[in-house]
């Protein structure tokens, strides 16, 4: 007996944090697979670029993970949602030793978690029994390094949230994709040193290079397509956790 677990043709997909980086790659690749996609972001400059990148093939909207009304507006437009993805970056990241951070700096990283919670709370009523939710964490959740405690803690919280939701929302599937070091606009501030810095950051990884947004997006499409995957974290990190 053959079971089709791969088709996204005609599926309605909403990608919050979908106007740049990994989220935009998900929007592009899901559209290419035949899905009907709504990509949302809060940055007007990212929205403008995403509209150009979409070539009119998917919808681009403004929304903030902390603004339920802006997300509700999109969800109502879509109606029944087959796959809900949140790839929003979240709060400010302070890369300092724990004791050198203020409480406010540490807590700011958790804006990502609170945003994801609001995405799920707002979107849940638009999902069906065959729908899925995919969140994005990051390898610091389980690859502990000095001066990254906020990243590690919030990433671990996102991954545990997904397992809690998988149990509570079943049969709706809930998964996390965890990228390693990925060459996105986040690193553009490095300027001419970007390539050299990324090479240095990944030199000890099992695959010694930065990943691409498209490679991570493949992981997102996998958990959307495979109807037997839930409550798990898919690492797309070039072996960073094992390095």
CSV table of N, CA and C in Angstrom, one decimal, residues 12-166:
chain,number,residue,atom,x,y,z
A,12,UNK,N,-2.7,25.4,2.5
A,12,UNK,CA,-2.6,26.7,3.0
A,12,UNK,C,-1.6,26.8,4.1
A,13,UNK,N,-0.5,27.6,3.9
A,13,UNK,CA,0.6,27.7,4.9
A,13,UNK,C,0.8,29.2,5.3
A,14,UNK,N,0.9,29.4,6.5
A,14,UNK,CA,1.2,30.7,7.1
A,14,UNK,C,2.6,30.7,7.7
A,15,UNK,N,3.5,31.6,7.3
A,15,UNK,CA,4.8,31.6,7.9
A,15,UNK,C,5.0,33.0,8.6
A,16,UNK,N,4.9,33.0,9.9
A,16,UNK,CA,5.2,34.2,10.7
A,16,UNK,C,6.7,34.3,10.8
A,17,UNK,N,7.2,35.5,10.5
A,17,UNK,CA,8.7,35.6,10.4
A,17,UNK,C,9.1,35.1,9.0
A,18,UNK,N,8.2,35.3,8.0
A,18,UNK,CA,8.4,34.8,6.7
A,18,UNK,C,8.9,35.8,5.7
A,19,UNK,N,9.4,36.9,6.1
A,19,UNK,CA,9.8,37.9,5.1
A,19,UNK,C,11.3,38.1,5.0
A,20,UNK,N,12.0,37.2,5.6
A,20,UNK,CA,13.5,37.3,5.5
A,20,UNK,C,14.1,35.9,6.0
A,21,UNK,N,15.3,35.6,5.6
A,21,UNK,CA,16.0,34.5,6.1
A,21,UNK,C,15.3,33.2,5.9
A,22,UNK,N,15.3,32.4,6.9
A,22,UNK,CA,14.8,31.0,6.9
A,22,UNK,C,13.3,31.0,6.6
A,23,UNK,N,12.6,32.0,7.2
A,23,UNK,CA,11.1,32.0,6.9
A,23,UNK,C,10.8,32.3,5.5
A,24,UNK,N,11.6,33.3,4.9
A,24,UNK,CA,11.4,33.6,3.5
A,24,UNK,C,11.7,32.4,2.6
A,25,UNK,N,12.7,31.7,2.9
A,25,UNK,CA,13.1,30.5,2.2
A,25,UNK,C,12.0,29.4,2.2
A,26,UNK,N,11.4,29.3,3.4
A,26,UNK,CA,10.2,28.4,3.6
A,26,UNK,C,9.1,28.8,2.6
A,27,UNK,N,8.8,30.1,2.6
A,27,UNK,CA,7.7,30.6,1.8
A,27,UNK,C,8.0,30.4,0.3
A,28,UNK,N,9.2,30.6,-0.1
A,28,UNK,CA,9.6,30.4,-1.5
A,28,UNK,C,9.5,28.9,-1.9
A,29,UNK,N,10.0,28.0,-1.0
A,29,UNK,CA,10.1,26.6,-1.4
A,29,UNK,C,8.7,25.9,-1.2
A,30,UNK,N,7.9,26.4,-0.3
A,30,UNK,CA,6.5,25.8,-0.2
A,30,UNK,C,5.7,26.2,-1.4
A,31,UNK,N,5.9,27.5,-1.8
A,31,UNK,CA,5.2,28.0,-3.0
A,31,UNK,C,5.6,27.1,-4.2
A,32,UNK,N,6.9,26.9,-4.4
A,32,UNK,CA,7.3,26.1,-5.5
A,32,UNK,C,6.8,24.7,-5.4
A,33,UNK,N,6.4,24.2,-4.2
A,33,UNK,CA,5.9,22.8,-4.1
A,33,UNK,C,4.3,22.8,-4.3
A,34,UNK,N,3.8,24.0,-4.6
A,34,UNK,CA,2.4,24.1,-4.9
A,34,UNK,C,1.5,24.6,-3.8
A,35,UNK,N,2.1,25.0,-2.7
A,35,UNK,CA,1.2,25.5,-1.6
A,35,UNK,C,0.8,26.9,-1.8
A,36,UNK,N,-0.3,27.3,-1.1
A,36,UNK,CA,-0.7,28.7,-1.1
A,36,UNK,C,-0.2,29.3,0.2
A,37,UNK,N,0.7,30.3,0.1
A,37,UNK,CA,1.5,30.7,1.2
A,37,UNK,C,1.2,32.2,1.5
A,38,UNK,N,1.1,32.5,2.8
A,38,UNK,CA,1.1,33.8,3.4
A,38,UNK,C,2.3,34.0,4.2
A,39,UNK,N,3.2,34.9,3.9
A,39,UNK,CA,4.4,35.2,4.7
A,39,UNK,C,4.2,36.5,5.4
A,40,UNK,N,4.5,36.6,6.7
A,40,UNK,CA,4.3,37.8,7.4
A,40,UNK,C,5.5,38.2,8.2
A,41,UNK,N,5.8,39.5,8.3
A,41,UNK,CA,6.9,40.0,9.1
A,41,UNK,C,6.6,41.4,9.6
A,42,UNK,N,7.4,41.9,10.5
A,42,UNK,CA,7.1,43.2,11.1
A,42,UNK,C,8.0,44.3,10.5
A,43,UNK,N,9.1,44.0,9.9
A,43,UNK,CA,10.0,45.0,9.4
A,43,UNK,C,9.5,45.4,8.0
A,44,UNK,N,9.3,46.7,7.8
A,44,UNK,CA,8.8,47.2,6.5
A,44,UNK,C,9.8,46.9,5.4
A,45,UNK,N,11.1,47.1,5.7
A,45,UNK,CA,12.2,46.9,4.7
A,45,UNK,C,12.2,45.4,4.3
A,46,UNK,N,12.0,44.5,5.3
A,46,UNK,CA,11.9,43.1,4.9
A,46,UNK,C,10.7,42.8,4.1
A,47,UNK,N,9.6,43.4,4.5
A,47,UNK,CA,8.3,43.2,3.8
A,47,UNK,C,8.5,43.6,2.3
A,48,UNK,N,9.1,44.8,2.1
A,48,UNK,CA,9.3,45.3,0.7
A,48,UNK,C,10.1,44.4,-0.1
A,49,UNK,N,11.2,43.8,0.5
A,49,UNK,CA,12.1,42.9,-0.2
A,49,UNK,C,11.3,41.6,-0.5
A,50,UNK,N,10.5,41.1,0.5
A,50,UNK,CA,9.8,39.9,0.3
A,50,UNK,C,8.8,40.0,-0.8
A,51,UNK,N,8.1,41.1,-0.9
A,51,UNK,CA,7.2,41.3,-2.0
A,51,UNK,C,7.9,41.2,-3.4
A,52,UNK,N,9.1,41.7,-3.5
A,52,UNK,CA,9.8,41.6,-4.7
A,52,UNK,C,10.2,40.1,-4.9
A,53,UNK,N,10.7,39.5,-3.9
A,53,UNK,CA,11.1,38.1,-4.0
A,53,UNK,C,10.0,37.1,-4.3
A,54,UNK,N,8.8,37.5,-3.9
A,54,UNK,CA,7.6,36.6,-4.1
A,54,UNK,C,7.2,36.6,-5.5
A,55,UNK,N,7.6,37.6,-6.3
A,55,UNK,CA,7.2,37.7,-7.7
A,55,UNK,C,5.6,37.5,-7.9
A,56,UNK,N,4.9,37.9,-6.8
A,56,UNK,CA,3.5,37.7,-6.9
A,56,UNK,C,2.9,36.3,-6.7
A,57,UNK,N,3.8,35.4,-6.3
A,57,UNK,CA,3.4,34.0,-6.2
A,57,UNK,C,2.9,33.6,-4.8
A,58,UNK,N,3.2,34.4,-3.8
A,58,UNK,CA,2.7,34.2,-2.5
A,58,UNK,C,2.4,35.5,-1.9
A,59,UNK,N,1.5,35.5,-0.9
A,59,UNK,CA,1.0,36.7,-0.2
A,59,UNK,C,2.0,37.2,0.9
A,60,UNK,N,2.2,38.5,1.0
A,60,UNK,CA,3.1,39.1,2.0
A,60,UNK,C,2.3,40.1,2.8
A,61,UNK,N,2.4,39.9,4.1
A,61,UNK,CA,1.6,40.7,5.0
A,61,UNK,C,2.4,41.2,6.2
A,62,UNK,N,1.9,42.2,6.9
A,62,UNK,CA,2.6,42.8,8.1
A,62,UNK,C,2.0,42.1,9.3
A,63,UNK,N,2.9,41.6,10.2
A,63,UNK,CA,2.4,41.1,11.4
A,63,UNK,C,3.5,41.0,12.4
A,64,UNK,N,3.2,41.1,13.7
A,64,UNK,CA,4.2,41.0,14.7
A,64,UNK,C,3.8,39.9,15.7
A,65,UNK,N,4.7,39.1,16.1
A,65,UNK,CA,4.3,37.9,17.0
A,65,UNK,C,3.7,38.4,18.3
A,66,UNK,N,3.9,39.7,18.7
A,66,UNK,CA,3.4,40.2,19.9
A,66,UNK,C,2.1,41.0,19.7
A,67,UNK,N,1.6,41.0,18.5
A,67,UNK,CA,0.4,41.7,18.1
A,67,UNK,C,-0.6,40.7,17.6
A,68,UNK,N,-1.5,40.3,18.5
A,68,UNK,CA,-2.5,39.3,18.2
A,68,UNK,C,-3.4,39.8,17.1
A,69,UNK,N,-3.8,41.0,17.1
A,69,UNK,CA,-4.7,41.6,16.1
A,69,UNK,C,-4.1,41.5,14.7
A,70,UNK,N,-2.8,41.8,14.5
A,70,UNK,CA,-2.3,41.7,13.2
A,70,UNK,C,-2.2,40.3,12.7
A,71,UNK,N,-2.0,39.3,13.6
A,71,UNK,CA,-2.0,37.9,13.2
A,71,UNK,C,-3.4,37.4,12.9
A,72,UNK,N,-4.3,37.8,13.8
A,72,UNK,CA,-5.7,37.4,13.6
A,72,UNK,C,-6.2,37.8,12.2
A,73,UNK,N,-5.8,39.0,11.8
A,73,UNK,CA,-6.3,39.5,10.5
A,73,UNK,C,-5.8,38.6,9.4
A,74,UNK,N,-4.6,38.1,9.5
A,74,UNK,CA,-4.1,37.2,8.4
A,74,UNK,C,-4.8,35.9,8.5
A,75,UNK,N,-4.9,35.3,9.7
A,75,UNK,CA,-5.5,34.0,9.9
A,75,UNK,C,-7.0,34.0,9.4
A,76,UNK,N,-7.7,35.1,9.6
A,76,UNK,CA,-9.1,35.2,9.1
A,76,UNK,C,-9.1,35.2,7.6
A,77,UNK,N,-8.1,35.9,7.0
A,77,UNK,CA,-8.0,36.0,5.5
A,77,UNK,C,-7.7,34.6,5.0
A,78,UNK,N,-6.9,33.8,5.6
A,78,UNK,CA,-6.6,32.5,5.2
A,78,UNK,C,-7.7,31.5,5.4
A,79,UNK,N,-8.4,31.6,6.5
A,79,UNK,CA,-9.4,30.6,6.9
A,79,UNK,C,-8.8,29.4,7.6
A,80,UNK,N,-9.1,28.2,7.1
A,80,UNK,CA,-8.5,27.0,7.6
A,80,UNK,C,-7.0,26.9,7.2
A,81,UNK,N,-6.1,26.7,8.2
A,81,UNK,CA,-4.7,26.7,8.0
A,81,UNK,C,-4.2,25.2,8.0
A,82,UNK,N,-3.5,24.8,7.0
A,82,UNK,CA,-2.9,23.5,7.0
A,82,UNK,C,-1.6,23.4,7.8
A,83,UNK,N,-0.8,24.4,7.6
A,83,UNK,CA,0.5,24.4,8.3
A,83,UNK,C,0.9,25.8,8.8
A,84,UNK,N,1.2,25.9,10.0
A,84,UNK,CA,1.5,27.2,10.7
A,84,UNK,C,3.0,27.1,11.1
A,85,UNK,N,3.8,28.1,10.6
A,85,UNK,CA,5.2,28.1,10.9
A,85,UNK,C,5.5,29.4,11.5
A,86,UNK,N,6.3,29.4,12.6
A,86,UNK,CA,6.8,30.6,13.2
A,86,UNK,C,8.4,30.5,13.2
A,87,UNK,N,8.9,31.4,12.4
A,87,UNK,CA,10.4,31.5,12.3
A,87,UNK,C,10.9,32.8,12.7
A,88,UNK,N,10.1,33.6,13.5
A,88,UNK,CA,10.5,34.9,13.9
A,88,UNK,C,11.7,34.9,14.8
A,89,UNK,N,12.6,35.8,14.6
A,89,UNK,CA,13.8,35.8,15.4
A,89,UNK,C,13.6,36.1,16.9
A,90,UNK,N,12.7,37.0,17.2
A,90,UNK,CA,12.4,37.3,18.6
A,90,UNK,C,13.1,38.5,19.1
A,91,UNK,N,13.5,38.4,20.4
A,91,UNK,CA,14.0,39.5,21.1
A,91,UNK,C,15.5,39.8,20.9
A,92,UNK,N,16.0,40.8,21.6
A,92,UNK,CA,17.4,41.2,21.6
A,92,UNK,C,18.3,40.1,22.2
A,93,UNK,N,19.4,39.9,21.5
A,93,UNK,CA,20.3,38.9,22.0
A,93,UNK,C,21.5,39.5,22.6
A,94,UNK,N,21.8,39.3,23.9
A,94,UNK,CA,22.9,39.8,24.6
A,94,UNK,C,24.0,38.7,24.7
A,95,UNK,N,25.1,38.8,24.0
A,95,UNK,CA,26.1,37.8,24.1
A,95,UNK,C,27.2,38.2,25.1
A,96,UNK,N,26.9,38.0,26.3
A,96,UNK,CA,27.9,38.3,27.4
A,96,UNK,C,27.8,37.2,28.5
A,97,UNK,N,28.9,37.0,29.3
A,97,UNK,CA,28.8,36.1,30.4
A,97,UNK,C,27.6,36.4,31.2
A,98,UNK,N,27.0,35.4,31.8
A,98,UNK,CA,25.7,35.6,32.6
A,98,UNK,C,25.8,36.7,33.6
A,99,UNK,N,26.8,36.7,34.4
A,99,UNK,CA,26.9,37.7,35.5
A,99,UNK,C,27.2,39.1,35.0
A,100,UNK,N,27.5,39.3,33.7
A,100,UNK,CA,27.7,40.6,33.1
A,100,UNK,C,26.5,41.1,32.5
A,101,UNK,N,25.4,40.3,32.4
A,101,UNK,CA,24.2,40.7,31.8
A,101,UNK,C,23.2,41.3,32.9
A,102,UNK,N,22.4,42.2,32.5
A,102,UNK,CA,21.4,42.7,33.4
A,102,UNK,C,20.2,41.7,33.3
A,103,UNK,N,19.3,41.8,34.3
A,103,UNK,CA,18.1,40.9,34.2
A,103,UNK,C,17.3,41.3,33.0
A,104,UNK,N,17.2,42.6,32.6
A,104,UNK,CA,16.4,43.0,31.5
A,104,UNK,C,17.0,42.4,30.2
A,105,UNK,N,18.3,42.4,30.1
A,105,UNK,CA,19.0,41.8,28.9
A,105,UNK,C,18.7,40.4,28.8
A,106,UNK,N,18.8,39.6,29.9
A,106,UNK,CA,18.5,38.2,29.8
A,106,UNK,C,17.1,37.9,29.4
A,107,UNK,N,16.1,38.7,30.0
A,107,UNK,CA,14.7,38.5,29.8
A,107,UNK,C,14.3,38.8,28.3
A,108,UNK,N,15.1,39.8,27.7
A,108,UNK,CA,14.7,40.2,26.4
A,108,UNK,C,14.7,39.1,25.4
A,109,UNK,N,15.7,38.1,25.6
A,109,UNK,CA,15.8,37.0,24.7
A,109,UNK,C,14.5,36.2,24.7
A,110,UNK,N,13.7,36.2,25.8
A,110,UNK,CA,12.5,35.4,25.9
A,110,UNK,C,11.4,36.0,25.1
A,111,UNK,N,11.5,37.2,24.5
A,111,UNK,CA,10.5,37.7,23.6
A,111,UNK,C,10.2,36.7,22.5
A,112,UNK,N,11.2,35.9,22.1
A,112,UNK,CA,11.0,34.9,21.1
A,112,UNK,C,10.0,33.9,21.5
A,113,UNK,N,10.2,33.4,22.8
A,113,UNK,CA,9.2,32.4,23.3
A,113,UNK,C,7.8,32.9,23.5
A,114,UNK,N,7.7,34.1,24.1
A,114,UNK,CA,6.4,34.7,24.2
A,114,UNK,C,5.7,35.0,22.9
A,115,UNK,N,6.5,35.4,21.9
A,115,UNK,CA,5.9,35.5,20.6
A,115,UNK,C,5.4,34.2,20.0
A,116,UNK,N,6.2,33.2,20.1
A,116,UNK,CA,5.7,31.9,19.6
A,116,UNK,C,4.5,31.4,20.3
A,117,UNK,N,4.4,31.7,21.7
A,117,UNK,CA,3.2,31.3,22.4
A,117,UNK,C,2.0,32.1,21.8
A,118,UNK,N,2.2,33.3,21.5
A,118,UNK,CA,1.1,34.1,21.0
A,118,UNK,C,0.6,33.7,19.6
A,119,UNK,N,1.6,33.3,18.8
A,119,UNK,CA,1.3,32.7,17.5
A,119,UNK,C,0.4,31.5,17.6
A,120,UNK,N,0.8,30.6,18.5
A,120,UNK,CA,0.0,29.4,18.7
A,120,UNK,C,-1.4,29.7,19.3
A,121,UNK,N,-1.4,30.5,20.3
A,121,UNK,CA,-2.7,30.8,20.9
A,121,UNK,C,-3.7,31.5,19.9
A,122,UNK,N,-3.1,32.4,19.1
A,122,UNK,CA,-4.0,33.1,18.1
A,122,UNK,C,-4.4,32.2,17.0
A,123,UNK,N,-3.5,31.3,16.5
A,123,UNK,CA,-3.7,30.5,15.3
A,123,UNK,C,-4.4,29.2,15.6
A,124,UNK,N,-4.5,28.7,16.8
A,124,UNK,CA,-4.9,27.4,17.1
A,124,UNK,C,-6.3,27.1,16.5
A,125,UNK,N,-7.2,28.1,16.7
A,125,UNK,CA,-8.6,27.9,16.3
A,125,UNK,C,-8.8,27.8,14.8
A,126,UNK,N,-7.7,28.1,14.0
A,126,UNK,CA,-7.8,28.0,12.6
A,126,UNK,C,-7.2,26.7,12.0
A,127,UNK,N,-6.7,25.9,12.9
A,127,UNK,CA,-6.1,24.6,12.5
A,127,UNK,C,-7.1,23.5,12.6
A,128,UNK,N,-6.8,22.4,11.8
A,128,UNK,CA,-7.6,21.2,11.8
A,128,UNK,C,-6.9,20.1,12.4
A,129,UNK,N,-7.5,18.9,12.4
A,129,UNK,CA,-6.9,17.7,13.0
A,129,UNK,C,-5.6,17.3,12.2
A,130,UNK,N,-5.6,17.7,10.9
A,130,UNK,CA,-4.5,17.3,10.1
A,130,UNK,C,-3.4,18.4,9.9
A,131,UNK,N,-3.6,19.4,10.6
A,131,UNK,CA,-2.7,20.6,10.5
A,131,UNK,C,-1.4,20.3,11.3
A,132,UNK,N,-0.4,21.2,11.0
A,132,UNK,CA,0.9,21.1,11.8
A,132,UNK,C,1.3,22.5,12.2
A,133,UNK,N,2.1,22.5,13.2
A,133,UNK,CA,2.8,23.7,13.7
A,133,UNK,C,4.3,23.4,13.7
A,134,UNK,N,5.1,24.4,13.2
A,134,UNK,CA,6.5,24.2,13.2
A,134,UNK,C,7.1,25.5,13.8
A,135,UNK,N,8.0,25.3,14.8
A,135,UNK,CA,8.7,26.4,15.4
A,135,UNK,C,10.2,26.3,15.1
A,136,UNK,N,10.9,27.4,15.2
A,136,UNK,CA,12.4,27.3,14.9
A,136,UNK,C,13.1,27.7,16.2
A,137,UNK,N,14.0,26.9,16.6
A,137,UNK,CA,14.8,27.2,17.8
A,137,UNK,C,16.2,27.5,17.4
A,138,UNK,N,17.2,26.7,17.7
A,138,UNK,CA,18.6,26.9,17.4
A,138,UNK,C,19.5,26.0,18.1
A,139,UNK,N,20.7,25.7,17.6
A,139,UNK,CA,21.6,24.7,18.2
A,139,UNK,C,22.1,25.1,19.6
A,140,UNK,N,22.1,26.4,19.9
A,140,UNK,CA,22.5,26.8,21.3
A,140,UNK,C,21.6,26.1,22.4
A,141,UNK,N,20.5,25.7,22.0
A,141,UNK,CA,19.6,25.0,23.0
A,141,UNK,C,20.2,23.8,23.6
A,142,UNK,N,21.1,23.1,22.8
A,142,UNK,CA,21.8,21.9,23.3
A,142,UNK,C,23.3,21.9,23.1
A,143,UNK,N,23.8,23.0,22.4
A,143,UNK,CA,25.2,23.1,22.3
A,143,UNK,C,25.6,24.3,23.2
A,144,UNK,N,26.1,24.1,24.4
A,144,UNK,CA,26.3,25.1,25.4
A,144,UNK,C,27.7,25.7,25.2
A,145,UNK,N,27.7,27.0,25.1
A,145,UNK,CA,29.0,27.8,25.0
A,145,UNK,C,28.9,29.0,25.9
A,146,UNK,N,30.1,29.4,26.4
A,146,UNK,CA,30.1,30.6,27.2
A,146,UNK,C,29.5,31.8,26.5
A,147,UNK,N,28.8,32.7,27.3
A,147,UNK,CA,28.3,34.0,26.9
A,147,UNK,C,27.1,33.8,26.0
A,148,UNK,N,26.5,32.6,26.0
A,148,UNK,CA,25.3,32.4,25.2
A,148,UNK,C,24.1,31.9,26.0
A,149,UNK,N,24.1,32.2,27.3
A,149,UNK,CA,23.0,31.6,28.2
A,149,UNK,C,21.6,32.0,27.7
A,150,UNK,N,21.4,33.3,27.3
A,150,UNK,CA,20.0,33.6,26.9
A,150,UNK,C,19.6,32.8,25.7
A,151,UNK,N,20.5,32.7,24.7
A,151,UNK,CA,20.1,31.9,23.5
A,151,UNK,C,19.8,30.4,23.9
A,152,UNK,N,20.7,29.9,24.7
A,152,UNK,CA,20.6,28.5,25.1
A,152,UNK,C,19.2,28.2,25.8
A,153,UNK,N,19.0,29.1,26.8
A,153,UNK,CA,17.8,28.9,27.6
A,153,UNK,C,16.5,29.1,26.8
A,154,UNK,N,16.4,30.1,26.0
A,154,UNK,CA,15.2,30.3,25.3
A,154,UNK,C,15.0,29.3,24.2
A,155,UNK,N,16.1,28.8,23.6
A,155,UNK,CA,16.0,27.8,22.6
A,155,UNK,C,15.5,26.5,23.2
A,156,UNK,N,16.0,26.1,24.4
A,156,UNK,CA,15.6,24.9,25.1
A,156,UNK,C,14.1,25.1,25.5
A,157,UNK,N,13.7,26.3,25.9
A,157,UNK,CA,12.3,26.5,26.2
A,157,UNK,C,11.4,26.3,25.0
A,158,UNK,N,11.8,26.8,23.8
A,158,UNK,CA,11.0,26.6,22.6
A,158,UNK,C,10.9,25.1,22.3
A,159,UNK,N,12.0,24.4,22.4
A,159,UNK,CA,11.9,23.0,22.1
A,159,UNK,C,11.0,22.2,23.1
A,160,UNK,N,11.0,22.6,24.4
A,160,UNK,CA,10.1,21.9,25.3
A,160,UNK,C,8.7,22.3,25.1
A,161,UNK,N,8.5,23.6,24.8
A,161,UNK,CA,7.1,24.1,24.5
A,161,UNK,C,6.5,23.2,23.3
A,162,UNK,N,7.3,22.9,22.3
A,162,UNK,CA,6.8,22.1,21.2
A,162,UNK,C,6.3,20.8,21.6
A,163,UNK,N,7.1,20.2,22.6
A,163,UNK,CA,6.7,18.8,23.0
A,163,UNK,C,5.4,18.9,23.9
A,164,UNK,N,5.3,19.9,24.7
A,164,UNK,CA,4.1,20.1,25.5
A,164,UNK,C,2.9,20.3,24.6
A,165,UNK,N,3.1,21.1,23.5
A,165,UNK,CA,2.0,21.4,22.6
A,165,UNK,C,1.6,20.1,21.8
A,166,UNK,N,2.6,19.3,21.4
A,166,UNK,CA,2.4,18.1,20.7
A,166,UNK,C,1.4,17.2,21.5
